[in-house]
Amino acid sequence: MSVLMQWIHLVAAVVGIGGLGFIHMILIPASRDLEPAQRDLLFKRVSRKFQYVIWSVVLMLITSGLYSIHAHAWERPWGVYWKWLIVKIVLALCVFFISLGLNLPLALFDWLRQKRQMWLSISFTLAMIVILISAYLRRGG
Ligand code: HEM
C-alpha cells in the first residue's frame, strides 16, 4: 500500500471500530438505567451523528482497500491469500451493513434496532475477525 492509502485505511479502521467499541462497551451499559424514552432519545441523537462517521469510514475503507488490491494483490496467483481476502471483504461488508442499518433513520431497519445490543456485539466481533485476517494478510497470507 502506498503510505497515504495505508494511512487512510488504518485511520478509517481505528475511528470506525473505536466508535463501534465505544457504543458497544460503554454507551449501551451506561444507558441501561435510563427511562425507555430517555434511552430512545439518546440513541436517536447518537445515531444521527454517528451515521456520518460510518459513511465516511465505509467510503475510506472501500477506496483505500480497492486501491491496495489493485496495487499489491492483483498480481498474486489464486490461492490462500485471495481466499482470506474475500472472506475479509465479505465480513467487512456485513459490518458495514449492520452499522448502517443500526444508525440510518429508515423503518426498513427497525428489525435490526429492536435487538441493538445483539447486532452491535455481532458486528464488533466480526470487525475483530476482520482485523485478525488483515494482520494475517499483511504477513503475506
Ligand atoms: C471493517 C472493515 C475493515 C477493517 C477493520 C480493515 C482493516 C485493515 C487493517 C488493520 C489492515 C492492515 C493494514 C496495515 O498493516 O498497514 C488492512 C489491510 C488491507 N485491507 Fe482492510 N479493513 C477493512 C475493510 C477492507 C475492505 C472493504 C477492503 C477491500 C475493498 C480491504 C482491503 C484490504 C487490503 C487489500 C489490505 C492489504 C492486505 C495486505 O497487507 O496484503 N479492507 N485492513
Short mmCIF file of N, CA and C and ligand atoms in Angstrom, two decimals:
data_model
loop_
_atom_site.label_atom_id
_atom_site.label_comp_id
_atom_site.label_asym_id
_atom_site.label_seq_id
_atom_site.Cartn_x
_atom_site.Cartn_y
_atom_site.Cartn_z
N MET A 1 0.85 -1.20 0.00
CA MET A 1 0.00 0.00 0.00
C MET A 1 0.88 1.24 0.00
N SER A 2 0.50 2.25 -0.77
CA SER A 2 1.26 3.48 -0.63
C SER A 2 1.00 3.98 0.79
N VAL A 3 1.97 4.78 1.29
CA VAL A 3 1.84 5.19 2.70
C VAL A 3 0.53 5.93 2.93
N LEU A 4 0.13 6.82 1.97
CA LEU A 4 -1.09 7.60 2.17
C LEU A 4 -2.31 6.68 2.24
N MET A 5 -2.39 5.73 1.31
CA MET A 5 -3.55 4.83 1.29
C MET A 5 -3.56 3.93 2.54
N GLN A 6 -2.37 3.52 2.97
CA GLN A 6 -2.28 2.68 4.18
C GLN A 6 -2.76 3.49 5.38
N TRP A 7 -2.36 4.78 5.39
CA TRP A 7 -2.76 5.66 6.49
C TRP A 7 -4.28 5.84 6.49
N ILE A 8 -4.87 6.08 5.29
CA ILE A 8 -6.33 6.26 5.20
C ILE A 8 -7.03 5.00 5.71
N HIS A 9 -6.55 3.83 5.26
CA HIS A 9 -7.17 2.56 5.66
C HIS A 9 -7.12 2.39 7.18
N LEU A 10 -5.94 2.67 7.75
CA LEU A 10 -5.78 2.46 9.19
C LEU A 10 -6.59 3.47 10.01
N VAL A 11 -6.57 4.75 9.56
CA VAL A 11 -7.33 5.77 10.30
C VAL A 11 -8.82 5.42 10.29
N ALA A 12 -9.32 5.03 9.10
CA ALA A 12 -10.74 4.69 9.00
C ALA A 12 -11.07 3.49 9.89
N ALA A 13 -10.18 2.47 9.90
CA ALA A 13 -10.43 1.29 10.73
C ALA A 13 -10.43 1.67 12.21
N VAL A 14 -9.47 2.49 12.62
CA VAL A 14 -9.37 2.87 14.03
C VAL A 14 -10.60 3.68 14.47
N VAL A 15 -10.97 4.69 13.63
CA VAL A 15 -12.10 5.55 14.00
C VAL A 15 -13.41 4.74 14.01
N GLY A 16 -13.61 3.93 12.96
CA GLY A 16 -14.86 3.17 12.85
C GLY A 16 -15.01 2.15 13.97
N ILE A 17 -13.96 1.33 14.17
CA ILE A 17 -14.07 0.28 15.19
C ILE A 17 -14.05 0.91 16.59
N GLY A 18 -13.30 2.01 16.72
CA GLY A 18 -13.30 2.71 18.02
C GLY A 18 -14.70 3.18 18.38
N GLY A 19 -15.41 3.75 17.38
CA GLY A 19 -16.78 4.22 17.62
C GLY A 19 -17.70 3.08 17.96
N LEU A 20 -17.57 1.96 17.20
CA LEU A 20 -18.41 0.77 17.48
C LEU A 20 -18.15 0.26 18.90
N GLY A 21 -16.86 0.18 19.24
CA GLY A 21 -16.47 -0.33 20.57
C GLY A 21 -16.98 0.57 21.68
N PHE A 22 -16.92 1.88 21.46
CA PHE A 22 -17.40 2.82 22.49
C PHE A 22 -18.90 2.61 22.74
N ILE A 23 -19.65 2.51 21.65
CA ILE A 23 -21.11 2.35 21.82
C ILE A 23 -21.41 1.00 22.48
N HIS A 24 -20.71 -0.05 22.02
CA HIS A 24 -20.98 -1.40 22.50
C HIS A 24 -20.56 -1.59 23.96
N MET A 25 -19.37 -1.08 24.33
CA MET A 25 -18.83 -1.40 25.66
C MET A 25 -19.10 -0.32 26.71
N ILE A 26 -19.42 0.91 26.26
CA ILE A 26 -19.58 1.99 27.25
C ILE A 26 -20.98 2.61 27.20
N LEU A 27 -21.39 3.06 26.01
CA LEU A 27 -22.65 3.80 25.95
C LEU A 27 -23.86 2.93 26.31
N ILE A 28 -23.92 1.72 25.73
CA ILE A 28 -25.10 0.87 25.99
C ILE A 28 -25.17 0.48 27.48
N PRO A 29 -24.05 -0.05 28.07
CA PRO A 29 -24.14 -0.38 29.50
C PRO A 29 -24.47 0.85 30.36
N ALA A 30 -23.89 2.03 30.00
CA ALA A 30 -24.12 3.22 30.81
C ALA A 30 -25.55 3.74 30.69
N SER A 31 -26.27 3.34 29.62
CA SER A 31 -27.62 3.89 29.43
C SER A 31 -28.69 2.94 29.95
N ARG A 32 -28.26 1.80 30.56
CA ARG A 32 -29.23 0.76 30.94
C ARG A 32 -30.26 1.25 31.94
N ASP A 33 -29.84 2.11 32.90
CA ASP A 33 -30.82 2.50 33.92
C ASP A 33 -31.57 3.78 33.56
N LEU A 34 -31.50 4.22 32.29
CA LEU A 34 -32.30 5.37 31.87
C LEU A 34 -33.73 4.93 31.59
N GLU A 35 -34.65 5.88 31.66
CA GLU A 35 -36.04 5.61 31.27
C GLU A 35 -36.05 5.24 29.78
N PRO A 36 -36.97 4.36 29.34
CA PRO A 36 -37.01 3.99 27.91
C PRO A 36 -37.08 5.22 26.99
N ALA A 37 -37.85 6.22 27.38
CA ALA A 37 -37.97 7.40 26.50
C ALA A 37 -36.64 8.14 26.40
N GLN A 38 -35.91 8.22 27.53
CA GLN A 38 -34.60 8.89 27.52
C GLN A 38 -33.60 8.11 26.68
N ARG A 39 -33.66 6.77 26.84
CA ARG A 39 -32.76 5.90 26.06
C ARG A 39 -32.99 6.08 24.57
N ASP A 40 -34.29 6.08 24.18
CA ASP A 40 -34.62 6.24 22.75
C ASP A 40 -34.07 7.54 22.21
N LEU A 41 -34.26 8.62 23.01
CA LEU A 41 -33.80 9.93 22.57
C LEU A 41 -32.27 9.94 22.44
N LEU A 42 -31.61 9.34 23.45
CA LEU A 42 -30.13 9.28 23.42
C LEU A 42 -29.66 8.56 22.15
N PHE A 43 -30.25 7.37 21.86
CA PHE A 43 -29.78 6.61 20.70
C PHE A 43 -30.11 7.30 19.38
N LYS A 44 -31.26 8.02 19.36
CA LYS A 44 -31.59 8.76 18.13
C LYS A 44 -30.53 9.81 17.88
N ARG A 45 -30.13 10.52 18.95
CA ARG A 45 -29.13 11.60 18.77
C ARG A 45 -27.76 11.03 18.41
N VAL A 46 -27.37 9.95 19.09
CA VAL A 46 -26.07 9.34 18.81
C VAL A 46 -26.05 8.85 17.35
N SER A 47 -27.15 8.18 16.93
CA SER A 47 -27.20 7.64 15.56
C SER A 47 -27.11 8.75 14.53
N ARG A 48 -27.80 9.88 14.82
CA ARG A 48 -27.82 10.99 13.86
C ARG A 48 -26.39 11.46 13.58
N LYS A 49 -25.57 11.53 14.66
CA LYS A 49 -24.18 11.98 14.48
C LYS A 49 -23.31 10.86 13.91
N PHE A 50 -23.50 9.64 14.43
CA PHE A 50 -22.59 8.55 14.10
C PHE A 50 -22.73 8.10 12.64
N GLN A 51 -23.93 8.30 12.04
CA GLN A 51 -24.11 7.82 10.66
C GLN A 51 -23.13 8.51 9.71
N TYR A 52 -22.78 9.78 9.98
CA TYR A 52 -21.84 10.48 9.09
C TYR A 52 -20.44 9.87 9.22
N VAL A 53 -20.09 9.50 10.46
CA VAL A 53 -18.79 8.85 10.68
C VAL A 53 -18.78 7.53 9.90
N ILE A 54 -19.87 6.77 10.00
CA ILE A 54 -19.90 5.45 9.34
C ILE A 54 -19.79 5.60 7.82
N TRP A 55 -20.57 6.53 7.23
CA TRP A 55 -20.48 6.72 5.78
C TRP A 55 -19.05 7.06 5.36
N SER A 56 -18.40 7.98 6.12
CA SER A 56 -17.03 8.38 5.76
C SER A 56 -16.07 7.20 5.87
N VAL A 57 -16.20 6.46 6.98
CA VAL A 57 -15.31 5.32 7.22
C VAL A 57 -15.48 4.25 6.13
N VAL A 58 -16.74 3.97 5.77
CA VAL A 58 -17.01 2.95 4.74
C VAL A 58 -16.38 3.38 3.42
N LEU A 59 -16.58 4.65 3.08
CA LEU A 59 -16.02 5.17 1.82
C LEU A 59 -14.49 5.08 1.82
N MET A 60 -13.89 5.48 2.94
CA MET A 60 -12.42 5.46 3.04
C MET A 60 -11.88 4.02 2.98
N LEU A 61 -12.54 3.09 3.69
CA LEU A 61 -12.05 1.70 3.71
C LEU A 61 -12.17 1.05 2.34
N ILE A 62 -13.32 1.30 1.66
CA ILE A 62 -13.51 0.66 0.35
C ILE A 62 -12.53 1.26 -0.67
N THR A 63 -12.38 2.60 -0.68
CA THR A 63 -11.49 3.22 -1.66
C THR A 63 -10.04 2.77 -1.45
N SER A 64 -9.57 2.87 -0.20
CA SER A 64 -8.17 2.51 0.05
C SER A 64 -7.96 1.00 -0.09
N GLY A 65 -9.00 0.21 0.26
CA GLY A 65 -8.89 -1.25 0.14
C GLY A 65 -8.79 -1.66 -1.33
N LEU A 66 -9.65 -1.03 -2.18
CA LEU A 66 -9.61 -1.37 -3.61
C LEU A 66 -8.29 -0.93 -4.23
N TYR A 67 -7.81 0.25 -3.80
CA TYR A 67 -6.51 0.72 -4.29
C TYR A 67 -5.43 -0.31 -3.96
N SER A 68 -5.48 -0.78 -2.72
CA SER A 68 -4.46 -1.71 -2.26
C SER A 68 -4.52 -3.04 -3.02
N ILE A 69 -5.75 -3.48 -3.32
CA ILE A 69 -5.90 -4.71 -4.11
C ILE A 69 -5.27 -4.50 -5.49
N HIS A 70 -5.61 -3.36 -6.10
CA HIS A 70 -5.10 -3.06 -7.45
C HIS A 70 -3.56 -2.95 -7.43
N ALA A 71 -3.02 -2.29 -6.42
CA ALA A 71 -1.57 -2.03 -6.40
C ALA A 71 -0.74 -3.23 -5.95
N HIS A 72 -1.29 -4.03 -5.03
CA HIS A 72 -0.42 -5.05 -4.43
C HIS A 72 -0.90 -6.49 -4.53
N ALA A 73 -2.22 -6.67 -4.70
CA ALA A 73 -2.70 -8.05 -4.63
C ALA A 73 -2.98 -8.63 -6.02
N TRP A 74 -3.22 -7.74 -6.99
CA TRP A 74 -3.71 -8.16 -8.30
C TRP A 74 -2.80 -9.18 -8.98
N GLU A 75 -1.50 -9.01 -8.79
CA GLU A 75 -0.53 -9.89 -9.46
C GLU A 75 -0.44 -11.28 -8.82
N ARG A 76 -0.96 -11.38 -7.59
CA ARG A 76 -0.83 -12.67 -6.89
C ARG A 76 -1.65 -13.75 -7.57
N PRO A 77 -1.13 -14.98 -7.63
CA PRO A 77 -1.93 -16.08 -8.19
C PRO A 77 -3.08 -16.43 -7.24
N TRP A 78 -4.12 -17.07 -7.78
CA TRP A 78 -5.25 -17.50 -6.94
C TRP A 78 -4.71 -18.46 -5.88
N GLY A 79 -5.13 -18.28 -4.64
CA GLY A 79 -4.64 -19.16 -3.57
C GLY A 79 -5.11 -18.69 -2.21
N VAL A 80 -4.36 -19.10 -1.19
CA VAL A 80 -4.79 -18.83 0.19
C VAL A 80 -4.98 -17.33 0.43
N TYR A 81 -4.08 -16.50 -0.07
CA TYR A 81 -4.18 -15.05 0.16
C TYR A 81 -5.54 -14.53 -0.32
N TRP A 82 -5.90 -14.89 -1.57
CA TRP A 82 -7.16 -14.41 -2.15
C TRP A 82 -8.37 -14.92 -1.39
N LYS A 83 -8.29 -16.21 -0.96
CA LYS A 83 -9.45 -16.77 -0.24
C LYS A 83 -9.70 -15.98 1.04
N TRP A 84 -8.62 -15.71 1.79
CA TRP A 84 -8.80 -14.97 3.05
C TRP A 84 -9.18 -13.51 2.79
N LEU A 85 -8.68 -12.95 1.69
CA LEU A 85 -9.04 -11.57 1.36
C LEU A 85 -10.54 -11.48 1.08
N ILE A 86 -11.07 -12.50 0.36
CA ILE A 86 -12.51 -12.49 0.05
C ILE A 86 -13.33 -12.66 1.34
N VAL A 87 -12.87 -13.57 2.22
CA VAL A 87 -13.59 -13.76 3.50
C VAL A 87 -13.60 -12.42 4.25
N LYS A 88 -12.42 -11.76 4.27
CA LYS A 88 -12.33 -10.48 4.98
C LYS A 88 -13.30 -9.45 4.40
N ILE A 89 -13.35 -9.34 3.06
CA ILE A 89 -14.21 -8.33 2.45
C ILE A 89 -15.69 -8.63 2.73
N VAL A 90 -16.07 -9.92 2.66
CA VAL A 90 -17.48 -10.27 2.94
C VAL A 90 -17.83 -9.90 4.39
N LEU A 91 -16.92 -10.23 5.33
CA LEU A 91 -17.18 -9.90 6.75
C LEU A 91 -17.25 -8.38 6.93
N ALA A 92 -16.34 -7.65 6.23
CA ALA A 92 -16.34 -6.19 6.35
C ALA A 92 -17.67 -5.63 5.82
N LEU A 93 -18.18 -6.21 4.71
CA LEU A 93 -19.47 -5.73 4.18
C LEU A 93 -20.60 -5.99 5.18
N CYS A 94 -20.53 -7.13 5.90
CA CYS A 94 -21.55 -7.41 6.93
C CYS A 94 -21.47 -6.34 8.03
N VAL A 95 -20.24 -5.99 8.45
CA VAL A 95 -20.07 -4.96 9.49
C VAL A 95 -20.66 -3.63 8.99
N PHE A 96 -20.39 -3.28 7.72
CA PHE A 96 -20.92 -2.02 7.17
C PHE A 96 -22.45 -2.06 7.17
N PHE A 97 -23.00 -3.19 6.73
CA PHE A 97 -24.47 -3.29 6.63
C PHE A 97 -25.11 -3.12 8.01
N ILE A 98 -24.58 -3.85 9.00
CA ILE A 98 -25.18 -3.79 10.35
C ILE A 98 -25.05 -2.36 10.91
N SER A 99 -23.85 -1.77 10.75
CA SER A 99 -23.62 -0.44 11.33
C SER A 99 -24.52 0.59 10.68
N LEU A 100 -24.66 0.52 9.35
CA LEU A 100 -25.53 1.50 8.69
C LEU A 100 -26.99 1.24 9.07
N GLY A 101 -27.38 -0.03 9.10
CA GLY A 101 -28.76 -0.37 9.45
C GLY A 101 -29.14 0.13 10.84
N LEU A 102 -28.20 0.02 11.78
CA LEU A 102 -28.50 0.45 13.16
C LEU A 102 -28.60 1.97 13.27
N ASN A 103 -27.95 2.69 12.35
CA ASN A 103 -27.87 4.14 12.53
C ASN A 103 -28.64 4.98 11.53
N LEU A 104 -29.09 4.36 10.41
CA LEU A 104 -29.86 5.16 9.45
C LEU A 104 -31.32 5.23 9.92
N PRO A 105 -31.94 6.41 9.79
CA PRO A 105 -33.32 6.55 10.26
C PRO A 105 -34.33 6.01 9.26
N LEU A 106 -34.24 4.70 8.96
CA LEU A 106 -35.15 4.10 7.97
C LEU A 106 -35.95 2.98 8.64
N ALA A 107 -37.27 2.98 8.42
CA ALA A 107 -38.14 1.96 9.03
C ALA A 107 -37.73 0.56 8.57
N LEU A 108 -37.15 0.50 7.37
CA LEU A 108 -36.68 -0.76 6.79
C LEU A 108 -35.77 -1.54 7.75
N PHE A 109 -35.04 -0.82 8.61
CA PHE A 109 -34.07 -1.46 9.50
C PHE A 109 -34.55 -1.56 10.95
N ASP A 110 -35.86 -1.40 11.17
CA ASP A 110 -36.39 -1.48 12.54
C ASP A 110 -36.05 -2.82 13.19
N TRP A 111 -36.08 -3.90 12.38
CA TRP A 111 -35.79 -5.24 12.93
C TRP A 111 -34.38 -5.33 13.51
N LEU A 112 -33.45 -4.54 12.95
CA LEU A 112 -32.08 -4.52 13.50
C LEU A 112 -32.05 -3.75 14.81
N ARG A 113 -32.73 -2.61 14.82
CA ARG A 113 -32.70 -1.74 16.02
C ARG A 113 -33.41 -2.39 17.21
N GLN A 114 -34.36 -3.30 16.93
CA GLN A 114 -35.07 -3.95 18.04
C GLN A 114 -34.12 -4.80 18.88
N LYS A 115 -33.03 -5.27 18.28
CA LYS A 115 -32.04 -6.07 19.03
C LYS A 115 -30.68 -5.39 18.88
N ARG A 116 -30.64 -4.12 19.22
CA ARG A 116 -29.45 -3.30 19.01
C ARG A 116 -28.20 -3.91 19.66
N GLN A 117 -28.34 -4.31 20.94
CA GLN A 117 -27.18 -4.83 21.68
C GLN A 117 -26.62 -6.08 21.00
N MET A 118 -27.53 -6.97 20.58
CA MET A 118 -27.08 -8.21 19.95
C MET A 118 -26.35 -7.92 18.63
N TRP A 119 -26.93 -7.05 17.79
CA TRP A 119 -26.31 -6.76 16.48
C TRP A 119 -25.00 -6.01 16.64
N LEU A 120 -24.93 -5.16 17.70
CA LEU A 120 -23.66 -4.47 17.95
C LEU A 120 -22.58 -5.47 18.33
N SER A 121 -22.94 -6.44 19.20
CA SER A 121 -21.96 -7.46 19.61
C SER A 121 -21.49 -8.23 18.38
N ILE A 122 -22.46 -8.61 17.52
CA ILE A 122 -22.10 -9.38 16.33
C ILE A 122 -21.16 -8.56 15.44
N SER A 123 -21.49 -7.28 15.18
CA SER A 123 -20.66 -6.52 14.24
C SER A 123 -19.29 -6.23 14.86
N PHE A 124 -19.25 -6.03 16.19
CA PHE A 124 -17.95 -5.79 16.83
C PHE A 124 -17.07 -7.05 16.74
N THR A 125 -17.68 -8.21 16.98
CA THR A 125 -16.92 -9.47 16.89
C THR A 125 -16.43 -9.70 15.45
N LEU A 126 -17.31 -9.44 14.46
CA LEU A 126 -16.90 -9.60 13.06
C LEU A 126 -15.74 -8.66 12.73
N ALA A 127 -15.82 -7.42 13.26
CA ALA A 127 -14.75 -6.45 12.98
C ALA A 127 -13.42 -6.93 13.59
N MET A 128 -13.48 -7.58 14.76
CA MET A 128 -12.25 -8.12 15.36
C MET A 128 -11.66 -9.22 14.48
N ILE A 129 -12.55 -10.04 13.89
CA ILE A 129 -12.08 -11.11 13.00
C ILE A 129 -11.46 -10.50 11.74
N VAL A 130 -12.10 -9.41 11.23
CA VAL A 130 -11.56 -8.73 10.04
C VAL A 130 -10.13 -8.24 10.32
N ILE A 131 -9.90 -7.71 11.52
CA ILE A 131 -8.55 -7.21 11.84
C ILE A 131 -7.57 -8.38 11.95
N LEU A 132 -8.04 -9.49 12.52
CA LEU A 132 -7.16 -10.68 12.61
C LEU A 132 -6.75 -11.15 11.21
N ILE A 133 -7.73 -11.23 10.31
CA ILE A 133 -7.43 -11.67 8.94
C ILE A 133 -6.48 -10.67 8.27
N SER A 134 -6.70 -9.36 8.53
CA SER A 134 -5.84 -8.32 7.92
C SER A 134 -4.40 -8.49 8.38
N ALA A 135 -4.22 -8.81 9.65
CA ALA A 135 -2.86 -9.00 10.18
C ALA A 135 -2.21 -10.19 9.48
N TYR A 136 -3.02 -11.25 9.25
CA TYR A 136 -2.51 -12.44 8.57
C TYR A 136 -2.11 -12.11 7.12
N LEU A 137 -3.01 -11.34 6.44
CA LEU A 137 -2.73 -10.97 5.04
C LEU A 137 -1.47 -10.11 4.95
N ARG A 138 -1.31 -9.25 5.95
CA ARG A 138 -0.16 -8.35 5.97
C ARG A 138 1.15 -9.13 5.95
N ARG A 139 1.11 -10.33 6.57
CA ARG A 139 2.31 -11.16 6.61
C ARG A 139 2.48 -12.00 5.35
N GLY A 140 1.59 -11.76 4.39
CA GLY A 140 1.77 -12.46 3.10
C GLY A 140 0.76 -13.55 2.85
N GLY A 141 -0.13 -13.81 3.81
CA GLY A 141 -1.19 -14.82 3.63
C GLY A 141 -0.70 -16.24 3.66
C1 HEM B 1 -14.27 -3.41 8.81
C2 HEM B 1 -13.58 -3.03 7.74
C3 HEM B 1 -12.08 -3.15 7.59
C4 HEM B 1 -11.10 -3.13 8.54
C5 HEM B 1 -11.27 -3.01 10.07
C6 HEM B 1 -9.83 -3.27 7.86
C7 HEM B 1 -8.60 -3.30 8.50
C8 HEM B 1 -7.39 -3.47 7.86
C9 HEM B 1 -6.12 -3.44 8.51
C10 HEM B 1 -5.89 -3.19 10.00
C11 HEM B 1 -5.17 -3.70 7.57
C12 HEM B 1 -3.65 -3.82 7.77
C13 HEM B 1 -3.02 -2.55 7.26
C14 HEM B 1 -1.55 -2.47 7.59
O1 HEM B 1 -1.00 -3.40 8.17
O2 HEM B 1 -0.96 -1.43 7.29
C15 HEM B 1 -5.84 -3.90 6.31
C16 HEM B 1 -5.23 -4.20 5.11
C17 HEM B 1 -5.90 -4.39 3.91
N1 HEM B 1 -7.26 -4.21 3.68
FE1 HEM B 1 -8.64 -3.74 5.06
N2 HEM B 1 -10.06 -3.38 6.51
C18 HEM B 1 -11.41 -3.30 6.30
C19 HEM B 1 -12.08 -3.35 5.08
C20 HEM B 1 -11.47 -3.58 3.87
C21 HEM B 1 -12.16 -3.63 2.60
C22 HEM B 1 -13.67 -3.38 2.41
C23 HEM B 1 -11.22 -3.94 1.65
C24 HEM B 1 -11.37 -4.13 0.17
C25 HEM B 1 -12.25 -3.49 -0.56
C26 HEM B 1 -9.94 -4.09 2.33
C27 HEM B 1 -8.75 -4.43 1.73
C28 HEM B 1 -7.52 -4.50 2.36
C29 HEM B 1 -6.28 -4.90 1.70
C30 HEM B 1 -6.13 -5.34 0.24
C31 HEM B 1 -5.27 -4.82 2.68
C32 HEM B 1 -3.77 -5.15 2.47
C33 HEM B 1 -3.52 -6.60 2.88
C34 HEM B 1 -2.03 -6.89 2.76
O3 HEM B 1 -1.26 -6.36 3.58
O4 HEM B 1 -1.69 -7.66 1.86
N3 HEM B 1 -10.12 -3.85 3.68
N4 HEM B 1 -7.20 -3.74 6.50
#
